[in-house]
CSV table of C-alpha atoms in Angstrom, one decimal:
chain,number,residue,atom,x,y,z
A,11,UNK,CA,99.4,87.4,102.4
A,12,UNK,CA,98.4,91.0,103.2
A,13,UNK,CA,99.3,92.6,99.9
A,14,UNK,CA,99.5,96.4,100.2
A,15,UNK,CA,98.9,97.8,103.7
A,16,UNK,CA,98.2,101.5,104.3
A,17,UNK,CA,98.0,103.4,107.6
A,18,UNK,CA,96.1,105.2,108.9
A,19,UNK,CA,92.7,104.5,107.3
A,20,UNK,CA,91.3,107.8,108.3
A,21,UNK,CA,92.8,111.1,109.4
A,22,UNK,CA,91.6,114.7,110.1
A,23,UNK,CA,94.2,117.4,110.0
A,24,UNK,CA,94.1,121.1,110.6
A,25,UNK,CA,95.4,123.4,107.9
A,26,UNK,CA,99.2,123.7,108.3
A,27,UNK,CA,99.7,120.5,110.2
A,28,UNK,CA,102.0,117.8,108.8
A,29,UNK,CA,101.6,114.0,108.6
A,30,UNK,CA,103.1,111.0,107.0
A,31,UNK,CA,101.0,108.2,105.3
A,32,UNK,CA,102.6,104.8,105.5
A,33,UNK,CA,102.5,102.1,102.9
A,34,UNK,CA,104.1,98.6,102.9
A,35,UNK,CA,103.9,95.7,100.5
A,36,UNK,CA,104.8,92.1,101.0
A,37,UNK,CA,104.9,90.9,97.4
A,38,UNK,CA,108.6,91.8,96.8
A,39,UNK,CA,107.5,94.3,94.1
A,40,UNK,CA,110.1,96.7,92.8
A,41,UNK,CA,107.8,99.6,92.0
A,42,UNK,CA,105.5,101.6,94.3
A,43,UNK,CA,103.1,104.5,93.7
A,44,UNK,CA,101.0,107.1,95.5
A,45,UNK,CA,97.7,108.2,94.0
A,46,UNK,CA,95.0,110.6,95.2
A,47,UNK,CA,91.3,110.2,94.2
A,48,UNK,CA,88.8,113.0,94.5
A,49,UNK,CA,85.1,112.4,94.6
A,50,UNK,CA,83.7,111.1,91.3
A,51,UNK,CA,87.1,111.2,89.6
A,52,UNK,CA,89.7,108.8,88.6
A,53,UNK,CA,93.1,108.4,90.3
A,54,UNK,CA,95.9,110.9,89.8
A,55,UNK,CA,99.5,109.9,90.3
A,56,UNK,CA,101.4,111.9,93.0
A,57,UNK,CA,104.8,110.2,93.1
A,58,UNK,CA,106.2,106.9,92.2
A,59,UNK,CA,109.3,104.8,92.9
A,60,UNK,CA,110.4,102.7,90.0
A,61,UNK,CA,112.8,100.7,92.2
A,62,UNK,CA,114.4,100.9,95.7
A,63,UNK,CA,116.4,104.1,96.0
A,64,UNK,CA,114.6,106.1,93.3
A,65,UNK,CA,111.6,108.4,93.4
A,66,UNK,CA,110.0,110.5,90.6
A,67,UNK,CA,107.2,113.0,90.4
A,68,UNK,CA,103.9,112.1,88.9
A,69,UNK,CA,101.0,114.3,87.7
A,70,UNK,CA,100.3,116.2,90.9
A,71,UNK,CA,103.4,116.3,93.2
A,72,UNK,CA,103.1,119.8,94.6
A,73,UNK,CA,102.7,119.8,98.4
A,74,UNK,CA,103.9,116.3,98.9
A,75,UNK,CA,107.2,114.5,99.5
A,76,UNK,CA,108.0,110.8,99.5
A,77,UNK,CA,110.5,108.4,100.9
A,78,UNK,CA,111.3,104.9,99.6
A,79,UNK,CA,112.5,103.6,102.9
A,80,UNK,CA,113.4,100.1,101.6
A,81,UNK,CA,111.9,97.7,99.1
A,82,UNK,CA,108.8,97.1,101.1
A,83,UNK,CA,107.9,100.6,102.3
A,84,UNK,CA,107.0,103.9,100.6
A,85,UNK,CA,105.8,106.8,102.6
A,86,UNK,CA,104.0,110.0,101.6
A,87,UNK,CA,104.4,113.2,103.6
A,88,UNK,CA,102.3,116.3,103.7
A,89,UNK,CA,104.5,119.0,105.2
A,90,UNK,CA,101.8,121.7,105.5
A,91,UNK,CA,98.4,120.4,104.9
A,92,UNK,CA,95.9,122.4,102.9
A,93,UNK,CA,92.1,121.9,102.4
A,94,UNK,CA,92.8,121.2,98.7
A,95,UNK,CA,94.6,118.0,99.8
A,96,UNK,CA,91.4,116.6,101.2
A,97,UNK,CA,91.1,113.3,99.3
A,98,UNK,CA,91.4,109.6,99.4
A,99,UNK,CA,95.0,108.4,99.0
A,100,UNK,CA,95.9,105.1,97.6
A,101,UNK,CA,99.3,103.3,97.6
A,102,UNK,CA,100.0,100.7,95.0
A,103,UNK,CA,102.8,98.4,93.9
A,104,UNK,CA,103.7,96.4,90.8
A,105,UNK,CA,106.5,94.0,89.8
A,106,UNK,CA,108.1,96.7,87.7
A,107,UNK,CA,107.3,100.2,86.4
A,108,UNK,CA,106.5,98.7,83.0
A,109,UNK,CA,104.0,96.3,84.5
A,110,UNK,CA,100.5,97.9,84.5
A,111,UNK,CA,99.0,95.2,86.8
A,112,UNK,CA,99.2,97.1,90.0
A,113,UNK,CA,97.9,96.1,93.5
A,114,UNK,CA,96.3,98.7,95.6
A,115,UNK,CA,95.9,99.3,99.3
A,116,UNK,CA,92.6,100.1,100.9
A,117,UNK,CA,93.2,103.8,101.0
A,118,UNK,CA,93.5,106.6,103.5
A,119,UNK,CA,90.7,109.1,103.7
A,120,UNK,CA,92.2,112.4,104.6
A,121,UNK,CA,90.2,115.5,105.6
A,122,UNK,CA,92.0,118.9,106.0
A,123,UNK,CA,89.9,121.5,107.9
B,13,UNK,CA,99.7,109.8,76.6
B,14,UNK,CA,96.6,108.0,75.4
B,15,UNK,CA,93.3,109.2,76.8
B,16,UNK,CA,90.2,107.0,76.9
B,17,UNK,CA,86.5,107.6,76.5
B,18,UNK,CA,84.0,105.3,78.1
B,19,UNK,CA,80.3,105.7,79.1
B,20,UNK,CA,79.7,107.4,82.4
B,21,UNK,CA,77.2,104.9,83.6
B,22,UNK,CA,75.4,101.7,82.6
B,23,UNK,CA,72.6,99.6,84.1
B,24,UNK,CA,72.0,95.9,83.6
B,25,UNK,CA,70.3,92.9,85.4
B,26,UNK,CA,71.5,89.9,87.2
B,27,UNK,CA,72.4,87.0,84.9
B,28,UNK,CA,72.9,89.2,81.8
B,29,UNK,CA,76.2,89.7,79.9
B,30,UNK,CA,77.5,93.3,80.2
B,31,UNK,CA,79.7,94.9,77.6
B,32,UNK,CA,81.5,98.1,78.3
B,33,UNK,CA,83.2,99.8,75.4
B,34,UNK,CA,86.2,102.1,75.6
B,35,UNK,CA,87.5,104.4,72.9
B,36,UNK,CA,91.2,105.1,72.7
B,37,UNK,CA,91.9,106.7,69.3
B,38,UNK,CA,95.5,107.7,69.9
B,39,UNK,CA,96.8,104.5,71.3
B,40,UNK,CA,100.5,104.0,70.7
B,41,UNK,CA,102.1,100.9,69.2
B,42,UNK,CA,103.6,99.7,72.5
B,43,UNK,CA,100.5,100.5,74.6
B,44,UNK,CA,98.5,97.8,76.4
B,45,UNK,CA,94.9,98.1,77.4
B,46,UNK,CA,94.1,97.5,81.0
B,47,UNK,CA,90.9,97.4,82.9
B,48,UNK,CA,90.4,97.9,86.7
B,49,UNK,CA,87.4,97.5,88.9
B,50,UNK,CA,86.7,99.6,92.0
B,51,UNK,CA,84.2,99.1,94.7
B,52,UNK,CA,83.2,102.0,97.0
B,53,UNK,CA,85.8,102.7,99.7
B,54,UNK,CA,88.3,100.3,98.2
B,55,UNK,CA,91.3,100.5,96.0
B,56,UNK,CA,91.0,99.5,92.4
B,57,UNK,CA,91.5,95.9,91.5
B,58,UNK,CA,93.1,94.6,88.2
B,59,UNK,CA,90.7,92.7,86.0
B,60,UNK,CA,92.3,92.1,82.7
B,61,UNK,CA,94.9,93.3,80.2
B,62,UNK,CA,95.4,92.8,76.5
B,63,UNK,CA,97.3,94.0,73.4
B,64,UNK,CA,95.2,92.7,70.5
B,65,UNK,CA,92.4,90.3,69.5
B,66,UNK,CA,90.8,88.6,72.5
B,67,UNK,CA,91.9,87.8,76.1
B,68,UNK,CA,89.9,85.8,78.5
B,69,UNK,CA,90.4,85.0,82.2
B,70,UNK,CA,88.2,83.6,85.0
B,71,UNK,CA,86.2,86.9,85.4
B,72,UNK,CA,86.1,88.7,82.1
B,73,UNK,CA,86.9,88.8,78.4
B,74,UNK,CA,88.6,91.7,76.6
B,75,UNK,CA,87.9,92.2,72.8
B,76,UNK,CA,90.3,94.4,70.8
B,77,UNK,CA,89.7,95.0,67.1
B,78,UNK,CA,92.6,95.0,64.6
B,79,UNK,CA,93.0,98.8,64.6
B,80,UNK,CA,93.1,98.9,68.5
B,81,UNK,CA,91.3,102.2,68.6
B,82,UNK,CA,88.7,100.7,71.0
B,83,UNK,CA,88.2,97.8,73.3
B,84,UNK,CA,85.3,96.0,75.0
B,85,UNK,CA,85.2,94.5,78.4
B,86,UNK,CA,82.7,91.7,78.6
B,87,UNK,CA,81.4,90.5,82.0
B,88,UNK,CA,79.5,87.2,81.6
B,89,UNK,CA,76.4,86.6,83.8
B,90,UNK,CA,76.7,89.5,86.1
B,91,UNK,CA,75.6,89.5,89.7
B,92,UNK,CA,74.7,92.3,92.2
B,93,UNK,CA,78.3,92.1,93.4
B,94,UNK,CA,79.6,93.3,90.0
B,95,UNK,CA,78.1,96.8,90.8
B,96,UNK,CA,81.3,98.9,90.7
B,97,UNK,CA,83.2,101.5,88.7
B,98,UNK,CA,85.2,100.1,85.8
B,99,UNK,CA,88.2,101.9,84.4
B,100,UNK,CA,89.8,101.5,81.0
B,101,UNK,CA,93.4,102.5,80.8
B,102,UNK,CA,95.9,102.7,78.0
B,103,UNK,CA,99.7,102.8,78.4
B,104,UNK,CA,102.8,100.7,78.8
B,105,UNK,CA,103.8,101.7,82.3
B,106,UNK,CA,102.0,102.6,85.5
B,107,UNK,CA,103.4,106.1,85.6
B,108,UNK,CA,101.9,106.9,82.2
B,109,UNK,CA,98.4,105.8,82.8
B,110,UNK,CA,95.6,108.4,82.8
B,111,UNK,CA,92.6,107.4,84.9
B,112,UNK,CA,89.4,108.9,83.7
B,113,UNK,CA,86.1,108.9,85.7
B,114,UNK,CA,85.4,105.3,84.7
B,115,UNK,CA,82.0,103.7,84.0
B,116,UNK,CA,79.7,103.2,86.9
B,117,UNK,CA,78.0,99.9,86.4
B,118,UNK,CA,74.8,99.2,88.4
B,119,UNK,CA,73.4,95.7,88.4
B,120,UNK,CA,69.7,95.3,89.3
B,121,UNK,CA,68.0,92.3,90.7
């Protein structure tokens, strides 16, 4: 049972480049989330998907887009990367949006130069 | 949205019981209290969740007084592998949770 799988684990982008972070869960969870974590800080919610077919903005959505491809997969896209988006990105899932027991992936460390 | 206040860091020794207290003065009636653990270079991991009184599982206990304005995570007989950052969160859904900087717990031999 893999849980939540994120790819890639590391990425370096040049300013202005685009990329998509992939996330998949095998727990049949309805809700999925994308967070970012900056050094020494807690997580901040970027976007979430309460259920398949829906997405909503979180605390820091600017500069990002998401796609809930199916129940398993939730991707995060940076259309034009900026140095301020250098961070560690975590994908998570939970049974429902009201369930605060979330399962997290191992993270993607993104550096924008 | 309820914010939480917890110590920035704590030290303890192997074999000791560690208690981390979290303050959440503006907790709402339908909010739960949830604790996560995070090791370096890993995603957070759920530890325990409670609403009132005491909750215990195989790794920790959570004590919540009647007014629910604070909570205490208790880790029995800690080991070096318990060195991590611990987050206290208050809310009733994942998209409402506010993650502070957490408490960095260092366990010494």
